[in-house]
PDB file of C-alpha atoms in Angstrom:
ATOM      1  CA  MET W   1     -24.903  28.162  32.734  1.00 51.00           C
ATOM      2  CA  ASN W   2     -21.309  27.107  33.556  1.00 58.00           C
ATOM      3  CA  MET W   3     -22.516  23.631  34.454  1.00 57.00           C
ATOM      4  CA  ASN W   4     -24.143  23.285  31.018  1.00 59.00           C
ATOM      5  CA  LYS W   5     -20.883  24.274  29.231  1.00 59.00           C
ATOM      6  CA  CYS W   6     -18.994  21.738  31.336  1.00 56.00           C
ATOM      7  CA  HIS W   7     -21.428  18.966  30.309  1.00 54.00           C
ATOM      8  CA  ILE W   8     -21.126  19.936  26.643  1.00 58.00           C
ATOM      9  CA  ARG W   9     -17.306  19.902  26.806  1.00 60.00           C
ATOM     10  CA  MET W  10     -17.295  16.583  28.655  1.00 58.00           C
ATOM     11  CA  PHE W  11     -19.717  15.060  26.122  1.00 53.00           C
ATOM     12  CA  SER W  12     -17.564  16.371  23.241  1.00 59.00           C
ATOM     13  CA  LEU W  13     -14.436  14.898  24.809  1.00 56.00           C
ATOM     14  CA  ILE W  14     -16.107  11.506  25.346  1.00 60.00           C
ATOM     15  CA  LYS W  15     -17.457  11.529  21.789  1.00 57.00           C
ATOM     16  CA  TYR W  16     -13.982  12.409  20.423  1.00 56.00           C
ATOM     17  CA  ILE W  17     -12.341   9.588  22.398  1.00 61.00           C
ATOM     18  CA  GLY W  18     -15.048   7.111  21.324  1.00 51.00           C
ATOM     19  CA  VAL W  19     -14.744   7.969  17.634  1.00 49.00           C
ATOM     20  CA  THR W  20     -10.937   7.818  17.846  1.00 54.00           C
ATOM     21  CA  LEU W  21     -11.054   4.353  19.448  1.00 54.00           C
ATOM     22  CA  LEU W  22     -13.542   3.050  16.879  1.00 52.00           C
ATOM     23  CA  LEU W  23     -11.428   4.322  13.984  1.00 54.00           C
ATOM     24  CA  TRP W  24      -8.280   2.858  15.504  1.00 56.00           C
ATOM     25  CA  ALA W  25      -9.987  -0.534  16.020  1.00 52.00           C
ATOM     26  CA  GLY W  26     -11.266  -0.557  12.421  1.00 50.00           C
ATOM     27  CA  ILE W  27      -7.863   0.321  10.997  1.00 50.00           C
ATOM     28  CA  SER W  28      -6.156  -2.329  13.148  1.00 47.00           C
ATOM     29  CA  ALA W  29      -8.616  -5.058  12.097  1.00 46.00           C
ATOM     30  CA  THR W  30      -8.223  -4.156   8.420  1.00 46.00           C
ATOM     31  CA  ALA W  31      -4.429  -4.149   8.704  1.00 47.00           C
ATOM     32  CA  VAL W  32      -4.352  -7.600  10.310  1.00 48.00           C
ATOM     33  CA  ALA W  33      -6.658  -9.124   7.669  1.00 47.00           C
ATOM     34  CA  ALA W  34      -4.653  -7.591   4.834  1.00 49.00           C
ATOM     35  CA  ASP W  35      -1.274  -8.683   6.204  1.00 76.00           C
ATOM     36  CA  MET W  36      -1.401 -12.207   4.752  1.00 81.00           C
ATOM     37  CA  GLN W  37      -2.017 -13.634   1.300  1.00 83.00           C
ATOM     38  CA  ILE W  38      -2.286 -17.017  -0.361  1.00 83.00           C
ATOM     39  CA  THR W  39      -0.070 -17.477  -3.427  1.00 84.00           C
ATOM     40  CA  ILE W  40      -0.534 -20.074  -6.171  1.00 84.00           C
ATOM     41  CA  TRP W  41       2.791 -20.780  -7.903  1.00 84.00           C
ATOM     42  CA  LYS W  42       2.600 -22.069 -11.492  1.00 85.00           C
ATOM     43  CA  LYS W  43       4.975 -24.726 -12.834  1.00 84.00           C
ATOM     44  CA  GLN W  44       5.726 -22.698 -15.974  1.00 85.00           C
ATOM     45  CA  GLY W  45       6.681 -19.708 -13.804  1.00 82.00           C
ATOM     46  CA  GLY W  46       4.854 -16.858 -12.197  1.00 81.00           C
ATOM     47  CA  SER W  47       2.416 -16.702  -9.336  1.00 81.00           C
ATOM     48  CA  ILE W  48      -0.987 -15.289  -8.435  1.00 81.00           C
ATOM     49  CA  SER W  49      -1.760 -13.979  -4.942  1.00 82.00           C
ATOM     50  CA  TYR W  50      -5.046 -13.451  -3.127  1.00 82.00           C
ATOM     51  CA  ALA W  51      -5.421 -11.489   0.124  1.00 83.00           C
ATOM     52  CA  LEU W  52      -6.779 -13.554   2.999  1.00 82.00           C
ATOM     53  CA  SER W  53      -9.172 -10.682   3.680  1.00 83.00           C
ATOM     54  CA  ALA W  54     -10.975 -11.817   0.474  1.00 82.00           C
ATOM     55  CA  LYS W  55     -11.610 -15.154   2.263  1.00 84.00           C
ATOM     56  CA  PRO W  56     -10.176 -17.445  -0.426  1.00 84.00           C
ATOM     57  CA  ARG W  57     -11.304 -21.070  -0.332  1.00 84.00           C
ATOM     58  CA  ILE W  58      -9.498 -23.801  -2.260  1.00 82.00           C
ATOM     59  CA  THR W  59     -11.215 -27.007  -3.308  1.00 82.00           C
ATOM     60  CA  TYR W  60      -9.706 -29.788  -5.373  1.00 80.00           C
ATOM     61  CA  HIS W  61     -11.622 -31.603  -8.071  1.00 80.00           C
ATOM     62  CA  GLU W  62     -10.292 -34.479 -10.180  1.00 81.00           C
ATOM     63  CA  THR W  63      -7.921 -32.454 -12.378  1.00 85.00           C
ATOM     64  CA  GLU W  64      -8.623 -28.900 -11.230  1.00 86.00           C
ATOM     65  CA  LEU W  65      -8.045 -26.575  -8.337  1.00 83.00           C
ATOM     66  CA  LEU W  66     -10.907 -24.145  -7.700  1.00 84.00           C
ATOM     67  CA  LEU W  67     -10.149 -20.967  -5.757  1.00 85.00           C
ATOM     68  CA  SER W  68     -13.203 -18.953  -4.800  1.00 86.00           C
ATOM     69  CA  THR W  69     -13.300 -15.627  -2.955  1.00 83.00           C
ATOM     70  CA  ASN W  70     -16.007 -13.179  -1.951  1.00 81.00           C
ATOM     71  CA  ASP W  71     -15.964 -11.719  -5.475  1.00 81.00           C
ATOM     72  CA  ALA W  72     -14.767 -14.373  -7.921  1.00 82.00           C
ATOM     73  CA  ALA W  73     -14.043 -18.022  -8.644  1.00 85.00           C
ATOM     74  CA  VAL W  74     -10.996 -19.131 -10.647  1.00 85.00           C
ATOM     75  CA  THR W  75     -10.084 -22.632 -11.853  1.00 87.00           C
ATOM     76  CA  TYR W  76      -6.510 -23.828 -12.413  1.00 85.00           C
ATOM     77  CA  PRO W  77      -5.466 -27.182 -13.920  1.00 86.00           C
ATOM     78  CA  LEU W  78      -3.758 -29.174 -11.152  1.00 83.00           C
ATOM     79  CA  ALA W  79      -1.002 -30.143 -13.577  1.00 85.00           C
ATOM     80  CA  ASP W  80      -0.035 -26.439 -13.837  1.00 87.00           C
ATOM     81  CA  VAL W  81       0.146 -25.794 -10.062  1.00 84.00           C
ATOM     82  CA  ASP W  82       3.607 -26.078  -8.519  1.00 84.00           C
ATOM     83  CA  ARG W  83       2.746 -25.151  -4.926  1.00 83.00           C
ATOM     84  CA  ILE W  84       0.524 -23.005  -2.715  1.00 82.00           C
ATOM     85  CA  THR W  85       1.968 -20.845   0.047  1.00 81.00           C
ATOM     86  CA  PHE W  86       0.708 -18.509   2.756  1.00 77.00           C
ATOM     87  CA  GLU W  87       2.896 -15.455   3.171  1.00 79.00           C
ATOM     88  CA  ALA W  88       2.983 -11.901   4.376  1.00 76.00           C
ATOM     89  CA  VAL W  89       1.917  -9.200   1.948  1.00 73.00           C
ATOM     90  CA  PRO W  90       5.049  -7.240   0.960  1.00 68.00           C
ATOM     91  CA  ASP W  91       4.874  -3.710   2.296  1.00 64.00           C
ATOM     92  CA  ASN W  92       8.404  -2.482   1.527  1.00 60.00           C
ATOM     93  CA  ILE W  93       9.068  -2.089   5.238  1.00 58.00           C
ATOM     94  CA  GLY W  94      11.929  -4.128   6.614  1.00 56.00           C
ATOM     95  CA  SER W  95      10.545  -6.724   8.979  1.00 48.00           C
ATOM     96  CA  VAL W  96      11.809  -7.292  12.470  1.00 47.00           C
ATOM     97  CA  THR W  97      12.887 -10.886  12.916  1.00 48.00           C
ATOM     98  CA  GLN W  98      13.487 -12.661  16.142  1.00 47.00           C
ATOM     99  CA  GLN W  99      15.190 -16.022  16.475  1.00 50.00           C
ATOM    100  CA  GLY W 100      13.282 -18.838  18.076  1.00 49.00           C
ATOM    101  CA  GLN W 101       9.780 -17.612  17.265  1.00 49.00           C
ATOM    102  CA  GLY W 102       8.824 -21.044  15.961  1.00 51.00           C
ATOM    103  CA  HIS W 103       6.879 -19.905  12.889  1.00 63.00           C
ATOM    104  CA  SER W 104       7.242 -22.115   9.860  1.00 74.00           C
ATOM    105  CA  LEU W 105       6.467 -22.057   6.158  1.00 80.00           C
ATOM    106  CA  ILE W 106       3.817 -24.645   5.263  1.00 80.00           C
ATOM    107  CA  THR W 107       3.528 -25.352   1.531  1.00 80.00           C
ATOM    108  CA  VAL W 108       0.632 -27.440   0.185  1.00 77.00           C
ATOM    109  CA  THR W 109       0.920 -29.228  -3.167  1.00 74.00           C
ATOM    110  CA  PRO W 110      -1.267 -31.930  -4.739  1.00 71.00           C
ATOM    111  CA  GLU W 111       1.362 -34.486  -3.627  1.00 74.00           C
ATOM    112  CA  GLY W 112       1.524 -33.436   0.011  1.00 78.00           C
ATOM    113  CA  ILE W 113       2.736 -30.845   2.481  1.00 82.00           C
ATOM    114  CA  LYS W 114       6.214 -29.451   3.050  1.00 85.00           C
ATOM    115  CA  ILE W 115       7.081 -27.734   6.328  1.00 85.00           C
ATOM    116  CA  GLU W 116      10.210 -25.584   6.493  1.00 86.00           C
ATOM    117  CA  GLY W 117      11.810 -23.118   8.871  1.00 83.00           C
ATOM    118  CA  THR W 118      11.099 -24.776  12.198  1.00 84.00           C
ATOM    119  CA  THR W 119      13.701 -25.759  14.717  1.00 86.00           C
ATOM    120  CA  PRO W 120      15.330 -29.170  14.148  1.00 89.00           C
ATOM    121  CA  GLN W 121      13.383 -32.125  15.586  1.00 90.00           C
ATOM    122  CA  GLU W 122      10.281 -29.925  16.056  1.00 88.00           C
ATOM    123  CA  PRO W 123       7.124 -32.005  16.634  1.00 89.00           C
ATOM    124  CA  VAL W 124       4.503 -31.659  13.885  1.00 88.00           C
ATOM    125  CA  LYS W 125       1.038 -32.871  14.822  1.00 87.00           C
ATOM    126  CA  LEU W 126      -1.895 -33.899  12.634  1.00 84.00           C
ATOM    127  CA  TYR W 127      -5.354 -33.590  14.193  1.00 84.00           C
ATOM    128  CA  THR W 128      -8.903 -34.290  13.114  1.00 81.00           C
ATOM    129  CA  ILE W 129     -11.181 -31.265  12.897  1.00 78.00           C
ATOM    130  CA  ASP W 130     -12.668 -32.235  16.282  1.00 78.00           C
ATOM    131  CA  GLY W 131      -9.223 -32.242  17.957  1.00 82.00           C
ATOM    132  CA  ARG W 132      -8.310 -35.954  17.944  1.00 83.00           C
ATOM    133  CA  LEU W 133      -4.545 -36.456  17.491  1.00 86.00           C
ATOM    134  CA  LEU W 134      -3.851 -38.591  14.392  1.00 83.00           C
ATOM    135  CA  HIS W 135      -0.041 -38.549  14.113  1.00 83.00           C
ATOM    136  CA  THR W 136       2.983 -36.873  15.636  1.00 89.00           C
ATOM    137  CA  LEU W 137       5.940 -36.456  13.278  1.00 89.00           C
ATOM    138  CA  CYS W 138       9.248 -34.584  13.695  1.00 90.00           C
ATOM    139  CA  THR W 139      11.198 -32.297  11.399  1.00 90.00           C
ATOM    140  CA  ASP W 140      14.683 -33.333  10.331  1.00 92.00           C
ATOM    141  CA  SER W 141      17.997 -31.771  11.390  1.00 92.00           C
ATOM    142  CA  ARG W 142      17.328 -28.806   9.047  1.00 90.00           C
ATOM    143  CA  GLY W 143      13.831 -28.138  10.450  1.00 88.00           C
ATOM    144  CA  THR W 144      12.107 -29.559   7.342  1.00 89.00           C
ATOM    145  CA  LEU W 145       9.421 -32.225   6.953  1.00 88.00           C
ATOM    146  CA  CYS W 146       7.591 -33.586   3.890  1.00 88.00           C
ATOM    147  CA  ILE W 147       4.234 -35.279   4.485  1.00 84.00           C
ATOM    148  CA  ARG W 148       2.606 -37.343   1.749  1.00 81.00           C
ATOM    149  CA  LEU W 149      -1.133 -36.974   2.082  1.00 71.00           C
ATOM    150  CA  GLY W 150      -3.169 -40.106   1.737  1.00 65.00           C
ATOM    151  CA  SER W 151      -6.887 -40.549   1.428  1.00 55.00           C
ATOM    152  CA  ALA W 152      -9.462 -39.842   4.118  1.00 52.00           C
ATOM    153  CA  ALA W 153      -9.710 -43.596   4.765  1.00 54.00           C
ATOM    154  CA  GLU W 154      -5.990 -43.723   5.597  1.00 60.00           C
ATOM    155  CA  TYR W 155      -6.590 -41.231   8.411  1.00 58.00           C
ATOM    156  CA  GLN W 156      -9.795 -42.997   9.512  1.00 59.00           C
ATOM    157  CA  LEU W 157     -11.851 -39.853   9.039  1.00 59.00           C
ATOM    158  CA  SER W 158     -15.608 -39.858   8.799  1.00 62.00           C
ATOM    159  CA  GLY W 159     -17.623 -37.053   7.279  1.00 65.00           C
ATOM    160  CA  LYS W 160     -15.705 -34.194   5.724  1.00 66.00           C
ATOM    161  CA  PRO W 161     -12.023 -35.228   5.383  1.00 71.00           C
ATOM    162  CA  ILE W 162     -10.417 -32.223   7.115  1.00 74.00           C
ATOM    163  CA  ILE W 163      -7.172 -32.340   9.089  1.00 77.00           C
ATOM    164  CA  VAL W 164      -5.378 -29.677  11.101  1.00 80.00           C
ATOM    165  CA  ILE W 165      -1.580 -29.448  10.932  1.00 81.00           C
ATOM    166  CA  LYS W 166       0.312 -27.792  13.793  1.00 81.00           C
ATOM    167  CA  ALA W 167       4.022 -27.038  13.396  1.00 81.00           C
ATOM    168  CA  ALA W 168       5.528 -24.783  16.082  1.00 77.00           C
ATOM    169  CA  GLN W 169       3.399 -21.600  16.096  1.00 76.00           C
ATOM    170  CA  SER W 170       1.896 -22.258  12.630  1.00 77.00           C
ATOM    171  CA  THR W 171      -1.440 -24.016  12.155  1.00 78.00           C
ATOM    172  CA  LEU W 172      -3.142 -24.939   8.881  1.00 78.00           C
ATOM    173  CA  LYS W 173      -6.504 -26.607   8.221  1.00 79.00           C
ATOM    174  CA  ILE W 174      -6.778 -28.573   4.952  1.00 78.00           C
ATOM    175  CA  THR W 175      -9.361 -30.740   3.228  1.00 74.00           C
ATOM    176  CA  LEU W 176      -8.038 -34.070   1.970  1.00 69.00           C
ATOM    177  CA  PRO W 177      -8.788 -35.203  -1.585  1.00 63.00           C
TER     178      PRO W 177
END
């Protein structure tokens, strides 16, 4: 009889630990996905943000920007879009910052890409989607770089015109017009 109680207690303990770990893993995964958002800034002021957990996808058409998520699709006239940024979702908790982390702010506009916040003379690399290095550029003395995006032909891309931009610890994949 004592052996049976021991097995029941052990099973209950294992079940408790398993459920606790599963809940913790689910909460952690949700928190990471909800930590970032994409923000579309309008030229006439204001902005609209979408959580990356909604899996937003931006495609450019001739005069429009189409943002589609799991639940909706929204069209914006390109002439009204000032810039698009990726940023942390504000949580009213003071963030801990550490110098030299190498993260940068990458802003995409219809004219090109602006990279800010890196260390001065930081290499910025452009790759094809299959990992072929296209260009290596460097930020200026303030840690800033502006890249004018050309056509897919300019980058000698075949198929879908996608490039990957790597600046310090930040990486962004974009589709060229």
